[in-house]
Short mmCIF file of C-alpha atoms in Angstrom, two decimals:
data_model
loop_
_atom_site.label_atom_id
_atom_site.label_comp_id
_atom_site.label_asym_id
_atom_site.label_seq_id
_atom_site.Cartn_x
_atom_site.Cartn_y
_atom_site.Cartn_z
CA LEU T 1 84.62 111.57 86.79
CA SER T 2 88.21 110.45 86.35
CA ASP T 3 89.11 106.76 86.12
CA SER T 4 90.41 106.82 89.70
CA GLU T 5 87.16 108.34 90.97
CA MET T 6 85.17 105.69 89.10
CA ASN T 7 87.36 103.02 90.72
CA ASP T 8 86.69 104.53 94.15
CA MET T 9 82.95 104.52 93.51
CA TRP T 10 83.01 100.88 92.39
CA TYR T 11 85.04 99.67 95.39
CA ASN T 12 82.85 101.56 97.83
CA PHE T 13 79.73 100.22 96.17
CA LYS T 14 81.07 96.65 96.09
CA PHE T 15 82.51 96.46 99.60
CA LYS T 16 80.35 99.12 101.31
CA LEU T 17 83.39 101.02 102.56
CA LEU T 18 81.51 104.30 102.35
CA ASP T 19 78.08 105.41 101.22
CA THR T 20 78.51 105.96 97.47
CA SER T 21 76.47 109.16 97.72
CA LEU T 22 79.67 110.74 99.05
CA TYR T 23 80.74 110.75 95.40
CA THR T 24 77.52 112.22 94.02
CA THR T 25 78.20 114.24 90.88
CA TYR T 26 74.59 114.69 89.79
CA GLY T 27 75.47 113.09 86.47
CA VAL T 28 74.42 110.02 84.53
CA ARG T 29 77.17 107.84 86.08
CA ASP T 30 75.55 108.17 89.50
CA PHE T 31 72.90 105.69 88.32
CA LEU T 32 75.55 102.98 88.05
CA PHE T 33 76.16 103.03 91.81
CA TYR T 34 72.82 104.20 93.16
CA THR T 35 71.99 102.66 96.53
CA PRO T 36 68.32 102.90 97.57
CA GLY T 37 67.92 104.66 100.88
CA SER T 38 71.30 106.37 100.78
CA THR T 39 71.56 110.08 101.40
CA ALA T 40 74.06 112.72 100.40
CA ASP T 41 74.55 114.18 103.87
CA ASN T 42 77.27 111.76 104.96
CA SER T 43 79.94 113.19 107.23
CA TYR T 44 83.67 112.52 107.33
CA THR T 45 83.88 113.70 110.93
CA ASP T 46 84.44 110.19 112.29
CA PHE T 47 87.60 109.80 110.21
CA PRO T 48 90.98 110.62 111.81
CA LEU T 49 92.35 114.09 111.13
CA ASP T 50 95.88 112.81 110.58
CA SER T 51 97.21 109.91 108.54
CA VAL T 52 100.40 108.42 107.13
CA PHE T 53 100.32 106.42 103.92
CA GLY T 54 103.16 103.92 103.96
CA ASN T 55 105.47 103.04 101.06
CA VAL T 56 104.66 106.30 99.27
CA GLU T 57 105.54 108.12 102.53
CA VAL T 58 102.72 110.67 102.35
CA GLY T 59 101.62 112.47 105.51
CA VAL T 60 98.33 114.33 106.00
CA MET T 61 97.35 116.56 108.92
CA LYS T 62 94.35 118.84 109.29
CA SER T 63 92.33 120.75 111.85
CA GLY T 64 88.89 119.61 110.70
CA TRP T 65 86.70 118.79 107.73
CA GLU T 66 85.29 122.21 106.91
CA ASN T 67 86.45 124.32 103.97
CA ASP T 68 88.12 126.90 106.22
CA ASP T 69 90.08 124.35 108.23
CA ILE T 70 93.84 123.81 108.08
CA TYR T 71 95.05 121.13 105.66
CA LEU T 72 98.64 119.97 105.12
CA ALA T 73 99.83 117.17 102.84
CA SER T 74 103.54 116.30 102.50
CA VAL T 75 105.43 113.77 100.43
CA GLY T 76 108.47 111.53 100.73
CA GLY T 77 109.15 108.19 99.07
CA ARG T 78 111.51 107.40 96.22
CA VAL T 79 112.74 110.04 93.76
CA LEU T 80 111.44 108.74 90.44
CA SER T 81 109.22 110.94 88.31
CA HIS T 82 109.52 114.21 90.24
CA PHE T 83 112.36 115.52 92.40
CA ASP T 84 109.87 116.63 95.03
CA LYS T 85 110.68 114.92 98.32
CA GLY T 86 109.78 117.07 101.31
CA SER T 87 107.32 119.09 99.24
CA PHE T 88 103.90 120.05 100.57
CA VAL T 89 100.57 121.70 99.87
CA PHE T 90 98.88 123.86 102.50
CA GLU T 91 95.36 125.23 102.90
CA ALA T 92 93.84 127.66 105.41
CA LEU T 93 90.92 130.09 105.45
CA GLY T 94 89.39 128.23 102.52
CA GLU T 95 92.36 128.95 100.23
CA ARG T 96 95.27 126.85 98.97
CA TRP T 97 98.41 128.86 99.75
CA ALA T 98 101.14 126.36 98.86
CA ILE T 99 100.40 124.66 95.55
CA ASP T 100 101.82 121.89 93.40
CA LEU T 101 102.31 122.75 89.74
CA GLY T 102 101.57 119.24 88.53
CA GLN T 103 103.05 117.55 85.48
CA ASP T 104 104.38 119.00 82.27
CA ASP T 105 103.80 117.49 78.79
CA TYR T 106 104.93 113.86 78.70
CA ASN T 107 105.60 114.30 74.98
CA ILE T 108 107.94 117.27 75.42
CA ASP T 109 110.96 117.23 73.11
CA GLY T 110 114.00 115.75 74.84
CA GLY T 111 112.05 113.27 77.00
CA TYR T 112 110.13 113.51 80.26
CA THR T 113 110.41 110.45 82.47
CA GLY T 114 113.16 109.86 85.00
CA LEU T 115 116.46 111.67 84.49
CA LEU T 116 115.42 112.67 80.96
CA GLY T 117 113.23 115.28 82.60
CA ALA T 118 115.81 116.56 85.06
CA ASP T 119 115.89 119.94 83.33
CA ILE T 120 112.09 120.41 83.31
CA TYR T 121 111.08 122.99 85.90
CA ARG T 122 107.92 121.24 87.11
CA LYS T 123 109.96 118.09 87.86
CA ARG T 124 112.97 119.76 89.48
CA ALA T 125 113.27 120.39 93.21
CA GLU T 126 113.22 124.14 92.57
CA GLY T 127 109.78 123.67 90.96
CA HIS T 128 108.37 122.22 94.18
CA ASN T 129 107.93 123.42 97.76
CA THR T 130 111.15 121.98 99.10
CA LEU T 131 114.87 122.61 99.54
CA VAL T 132 117.65 123.07 97.01
CA ILE T 133 121.22 122.99 98.33
CA ASN T 134 123.97 124.47 96.15
CA PRO T 135 121.76 124.82 93.05
CA ASP T 136 123.27 123.89 89.68
CA GLU T 137 122.20 122.15 86.48
CA ASP T 138 121.33 118.96 88.40
CA ALA T 139 117.70 118.35 89.39
CA GLY T 140 118.24 119.29 93.05
CA GLN T 141 117.70 115.81 94.51
CA ILE T 142 119.33 112.45 93.86
CA PHE T 143 117.45 110.19 91.47
CA ASN T 144 116.23 106.87 92.92
CA ALA T 145 117.01 107.96 96.51
CA ASP T 146 114.46 107.47 99.29
CA ALA T 147 112.93 109.84 101.83
CA TYR T 148 111.20 108.39 104.88
CA ILE T 149 108.70 109.46 107.50
CA THR T 150 110.57 108.82 110.74
CA ASP T 151 108.27 110.26 113.41
CA THR T 152 104.68 111.37 113.91
CA ALA T 153 102.58 112.47 116.85
CA TYR T 154 98.92 113.40 116.79
CA GLY T 155 97.22 115.21 119.64
CA LYS T 156 93.92 117.00 120.01
CA ASN T 157 95.43 120.46 119.57
CA GLU T 158 98.78 119.73 117.88
CA ALA T 159 100.31 117.28 115.42
CA TYR T 160 103.54 116.74 113.57
CA THR T 161 105.17 114.66 110.84
CA VAL T 162 108.95 114.34 110.39
CA TYR T 163 110.88 113.23 107.29
CA ASP T 164 114.45 112.05 106.87
CA LEU T 165 115.57 113.58 103.56
CA THR T 166 119.26 112.70 103.98
CA ASN T 167 119.43 110.28 101.05
CA VAL T 168 118.00 112.71 98.52
CA TYR T 169 120.50 115.45 99.47
CA ALA T 170 123.49 113.20 100.17
CA ASP T 171 125.74 115.05 97.71
CA ASP T 172 125.62 118.19 99.84
CA ALA T 173 124.59 117.15 103.35
CA SER T 174 125.29 114.35 105.80
CA SER T 175 121.87 114.77 107.45
CA VAL T 176 118.63 116.50 106.45
CA LYS T 177 115.42 116.47 108.48
CA ARG T 178 112.21 118.27 107.59
CA GLY T 179 109.39 118.50 110.11
CA PHE T 180 105.83 119.80 109.73
CA PHE T 181 104.10 120.95 112.94
CA LEU T 182 100.48 122.03 113.32
CA GLY T 183 100.39 124.25 116.40
CA ASP T 184 98.43 126.99 118.13
CA MET T 185 95.37 124.77 118.45
CA ARG T 186 96.00 123.40 114.93
CA SER T 187 95.77 126.92 113.52
CA THR T 188 99.32 127.45 112.19
CA LEU T 189 101.95 125.43 110.34
CA THR T 190 105.65 125.40 111.19
CA ILE T 191 108.06 123.86 108.68
CA GLN T 192 111.51 123.21 110.05
CA ASP T 193 114.61 122.01 108.22
CA GLU T 194 117.68 120.80 110.10
CA ILE T 195 120.70 120.24 107.86
CA SER T 196 124.30 119.13 108.41
CA LEU T 197 126.15 120.60 105.45
CA LYS T 198 129.21 118.93 103.96
CA SER T 199 130.85 122.04 102.50
CA ASP T 200 131.55 125.40 104.11
CA GLY T 201 129.64 128.30 102.65
CA SER T 202 126.94 126.14 101.10
CA SER T 203 123.92 127.87 99.57
CA VAL T 204 120.61 126.73 101.06
CA ASN T 205 117.35 127.59 99.28
CA TRP T 206 113.74 127.11 100.45
CA PHE T 207 110.84 127.47 98.01
CA MET T 208 107.05 127.74 98.22
CA HIS T 209 104.85 128.20 95.13
CA THR T 210 101.56 130.08 95.38
CA ASN T 211 98.79 131.71 93.39
CA ALA T 212 98.57 134.43 96.03
CA ASP T 213 100.05 137.92 95.77
CA ILE T 214 103.36 138.06 97.65
CA GLU T 215 104.52 141.14 99.56
CA ILE T 216 108.02 140.95 101.03
CA ALA T 217 108.64 142.85 104.28
CA ASN T 218 110.99 145.83 104.16
CA ASP T 219 113.63 143.94 106.12
CA GLY T 220 113.49 141.00 103.69
CA LYS T 221 112.83 138.50 106.49
CA SER T 222 109.15 137.61 106.01
CA ALA T 223 106.32 137.63 103.48
CA LEU T 224 102.62 138.45 103.47
CA LEU T 225 100.41 136.52 101.06
CA THR T 226 97.01 137.82 99.90
CA GLN T 227 94.40 135.77 98.06
CA ASN T 228 90.69 136.56 97.59
CA GLY T 229 90.82 139.10 100.39
CA LYS T 230 92.45 136.66 102.83
CA LYS T 231 95.99 136.84 104.18
CA LEU T 232 98.74 134.52 105.38
CA ARG T 233 102.03 135.46 107.05
CA VAL T 234 105.22 133.52 106.39
CA ASP T 235 107.94 134.26 108.97
CA PHE T 236 111.45 132.80 109.11
CA VAL T 237 114.02 132.11 111.81
CA THR T 238 117.46 130.69 110.94
CA ASN T 239 121.12 130.49 111.90
CA LEU T 240 122.21 130.81 108.26
CA SER T 241 124.23 133.85 107.22
CA ASN T 242 123.37 136.55 104.68
CA TRP T 243 119.83 135.30 104.32
CA ASN T 244 116.84 137.01 102.82
CA VAL T 245 113.36 136.34 101.48
CA THR T 246 112.40 137.32 97.94
CA LYS T 247 109.52 136.96 95.51
CA MET T 248 110.27 135.12 92.28
CA ALA T 249 108.40 133.98 89.21
CA ALA T 250 107.83 130.23 88.96
CA GLU T 251 110.76 129.88 86.59
CA PRO T 252 114.10 127.99 86.59
CA LEU T 253 117.10 129.54 88.30
CA GLU T 254 119.41 128.53 85.47
CA VAL T 255 118.45 125.47 83.42
CA VAL T 256 116.00 126.14 80.60
CA ARG T 257 114.44 123.72 78.11
CA GLU T 258 112.29 124.86 75.24
CA GLY T 259 108.63 123.91 75.19
CA GLN T 260 107.99 123.80 78.94
CA ALA T 261 104.53 124.65 80.29
CA ALA T 262 104.00 128.25 81.33
CA ASN T 263 103.26 128.80 85.01
CA ASP T 264 101.12 131.87 84.49
CA GLY T 265 99.79 133.48 87.65
CA VAL T 266 102.14 131.52 89.91
CA SER T 267 104.88 133.09 92.03
CA LYS T 268 107.11 131.62 94.69
CA ILE T 269 108.72 132.63 97.94
CA ARG T 270 112.44 132.04 97.91
CA PHE T 271 114.43 131.92 101.13
CA ALA T 272 118.18 131.89 100.47
CA GLY T 273 121.13 131.88 102.86
CA SER T 274 124.59 130.44 103.26
CA GLY T 275 126.16 128.43 106.03
CA SER T 276 128.46 125.66 107.24
CA GLY T 277 128.01 122.69 109.52
CA ASP T 278 124.69 122.32 111.34
CA VAL T 279 122.09 124.82 110.19
CA TYR T 280 118.33 125.20 110.46
CA ILE T 281 115.46 127.06 108.80
CA THR T 282 112.19 127.54 110.65
CA ALA T 283 109.25 128.89 108.64
CA LYS T 284 105.91 129.63 110.30
CA LEU T 285 102.74 130.02 108.22
CA SER T 286 100.05 131.89 110.15
CA PRO T 287 96.60 132.88 108.88
CA VAL T 288 95.85 136.56 109.45
CA ILE T 289 92.62 136.79 111.43
CA GLU T 290 91.19 139.94 112.98
CA ASP T 291 91.80 140.14 116.75
CA LYS T 292 93.95 137.00 116.60
CA GLU T 293 97.72 137.07 117.06
CA TYR T 294 99.86 133.94 117.04
CA PRO T 295 103.25 133.50 118.76
CA ALA T 296 106.26 134.46 116.66
CA ALA T 297 108.27 131.85 114.78
CA SER T 298 110.90 130.23 116.97
CA TYR T 299 113.37 127.35 116.76
CA LEU T 300 113.02 124.17 118.80
CA SER T 301 114.98 121.10 117.78
CA ILE T 302 112.78 118.53 116.04
CA ASP T 303 114.03 115.91 118.51
CA GLU T 304 112.35 117.96 121.25
CA TRP T 305 109.00 118.28 119.53
CA SER T 306 105.99 116.88 121.33
CA VAL T 307 102.25 117.34 121.33
CA ASP T 308 100.66 118.64 124.49
CA GLU T 309 98.19 115.83 125.01
CA TYR T 310 100.67 112.98 124.87
CA MET T 311 103.55 112.54 127.29
CA ALA T 312 104.16 109.13 125.72
CA GLU T 313 103.38 107.10 122.64
CA ILE T 314 102.11 103.55 122.86
CA PHE T 315 102.56 101.23 119.88
CA ASP T 316 102.93 97.57 118.87
CA VAL T 317 100.01 96.67 121.14
CA ASP T 318 99.11 92.99 121.37
CA PHE T 319 96.82 91.07 123.71
CA ASP T 320 97.02 87.37 124.54
CA SER T 321 93.52 86.37 125.68
CA VAL T 322 94.75 82.99 127.00
CA LYS T 323 97.54 84.35 129.20
CA LYS T 324 95.63 87.58 129.86
CA GLU T 325 98.75 89.51 128.93
CA LEU T 326 98.92 92.89 127.24
CA SER T 327 102.24 93.72 125.56
CA PHE T 328 103.28 97.03 124.03
CA THR T 329 106.18 99.43 123.57
CA ALA T 330 106.06 102.85 125.24
CA ARG T 331 108.13 105.83 124.16
CA SER T 332 108.22 108.71 126.63
CA ARG T 333 108.14 112.30 125.36
CA SER T 334 108.79 113.98 128.69
CA GLU T 335 110.29 113.31 132.11
CA LYS T 336 106.85 113.08 133.72
CA ASP T 337 105.26 109.82 134.74
CA TYR T 338 102.37 108.79 132.55
CA LYS T 339 99.41 106.47 132.90
CA VAL T 340 97.99 103.82 130.63
CA PHE T 341 94.56 102.29 131.11
CA VAL T 342 93.38 98.89 130.00
CA ALA T 343 89.61 98.87 129.65
CA ALA T 344 87.41 95.77 129.47
CA TYR T 345 84.07 96.09 127.69
CA ASN T 346 80.94 94.05 127.30
CA GLU T 347 79.88 95.29 123.88
CA ASP T 348 79.82 99.07 124.51
CA GLU T 349 79.63 98.91 128.31
CA LEU T 350 82.79 99.46 130.37
CA ILE T 351 82.97 96.71 133.00
CA ALA T 352 86.55 97.00 134.32
CA LEU T 353 89.43 99.47 134.15
CA THR T 354 93.05 98.76 135.08
CA GLU T 355 95.39 101.75 135.66
CA ILE T 356 99.16 101.45 135.19
CA THR T 357 101.70 104.19 135.94
CA PHE T 358 105.01 104.28 134.06
CA ASP T 359 108.30 106.02 134.73
CA GLY T 360 108.65 108.96 132.32
CA SER T 361 112.44 109.07 132.75
CA ARG T 362 112.70 105.87 130.72
CA LYS T 363 112.60 107.08 127.14
CA LYS T 364 111.63 103.77 125.61
CA GLU T 365 110.66 100.47 127.13
CA ASP T 366 108.90 97.23 126.26
CA ASN T 367 106.13 96.18 128.60
CA ILE T 368 104.24 92.99 129.33
CA LEU T 369 101.31 93.38 131.72
CA SER T 370 100.33 90.01 133.15
CA ASN T 371 97.33 88.74 135.11
CA LEU T 372 95.10 91.60 134.07
CA ASN T 373 91.66 91.87 135.58
CA ILE T 374 89.47 90.55 132.77
CA PRO T 375 86.00 89.91 134.18
CA GLN T 376 83.40 87.50 132.91
CA GLY T 377 81.40 88.84 130.01
CA CYS T 378 84.28 90.77 128.46
CA THR T 379 84.01 91.02 124.68
CA ASP T 380 86.63 93.67 123.85
CA ILE T 381 89.82 95.19 125.26
CA LYS T 382 90.92 98.76 124.61
CA CYS T 383 94.06 100.60 125.61
CA PHE T 384 93.89 104.30 126.56
CA PHE T 385 96.25 107.10 127.46
CA TRP T 386 95.35 109.82 129.97
CA ASP T 387 96.23 113.25 128.61
CA LYS T 388 97.14 116.36 130.62
CA GLU T 389 93.46 117.33 130.87
CA LYS T 390 92.65 113.85 132.15
CA ILE T 391 90.77 112.94 128.99
CA MET T 392 90.85 109.30 127.97
CA ILE T 393 92.40 109.12 124.50
CA PRO T 394 92.18 105.75 122.72
CA LEU T 395 95.51 104.28 121.68
CA THR T 396 94.07 101.17 120.07
CA ALA T 397 90.90 100.11 118.38
CA ALA T 398 88.89 97.42 120.10
CA ILE T 399 90.82 94.17 120.45
CA PRO T 400 88.35 91.24 120.44
CA TYR T 401 88.58 89.21 123.66
CA LYS T 402 87.66 85.55 123.46
CA THR T 403 87.89 83.14 126.33
CA LYS T 404 88.64 79.49 125.81
#
């Protein structure tokens, strides 16, 4: 076990966050954290499929907890060690298709940390699964700049995470957004970049590293990846000019430093095009499954993205048990009216339900619901949203209700 895994085991053992048998390695260290009566058949299925980790600006989305399920992890945050903002790893069909190369040798001649390593391939933007605009000897992103997650939405069948990468590409663009969308019943991944370029005729490059074999289509507009007998399509749509898709070795475009780690067995897809003003790149990653065909890649502005189940998002929920007031902010994602339900529980038993209808034409509004029906015996309040299939989807965890 690594030090971090040992730390996880200790914290889980100490604070009973999870059954420590989840970390069973069948080694001598297991005795340190053995819990009598525990079993190794714990399930993660009660955990949320999608998460955002603040400060480091990491987003995770998945379709389930089985080996063959879709998994997407993306990264923002501050450009410090690696110039990797907007990069991602992607798994489907039990294979990792988009990989991260990891670190190089910290003791490499010429220095490694910060800007000293700006000419090391594994640290540069071109060595990650992200964009490079007007490539040159610079690292591809601005050191010490920040990238933020600006929007997320998680539904039963769809989910997305959106990053603002403007700061890290500020030399070449006045605005850069990158969105990741799990669609087609959480079976495919769409990656969309929307860029406002500062200079006419800018070169825009999109990279994805992989251990898979890459076959470029005859028209140079898509790629087919093959790994352990499984396949993944990567299709592109763009308004850039003179664009094509090529297979490249995982090597620098120009800058070379002696002593770098070899990236044996790794290739990358390179999308390259030129453009001016507002441009976009839409890439759709679709597993190839017999008798299954997914819709073609298409462009839809990130600002218009939504998940089918949610016509609105509810956040900043607070309940005043003295005034019997529920306050929250609602952000509409369509023009349709939507309903919110406030449920009163006695332990696990539903004892009252209040239904409120809101005007979907109001894109964002703050709400205070007063004089709610809170019956005697209420122990918890929950807030729900009613999706298009009329399924009650929880928007909050239980809020303890205490009368005075």
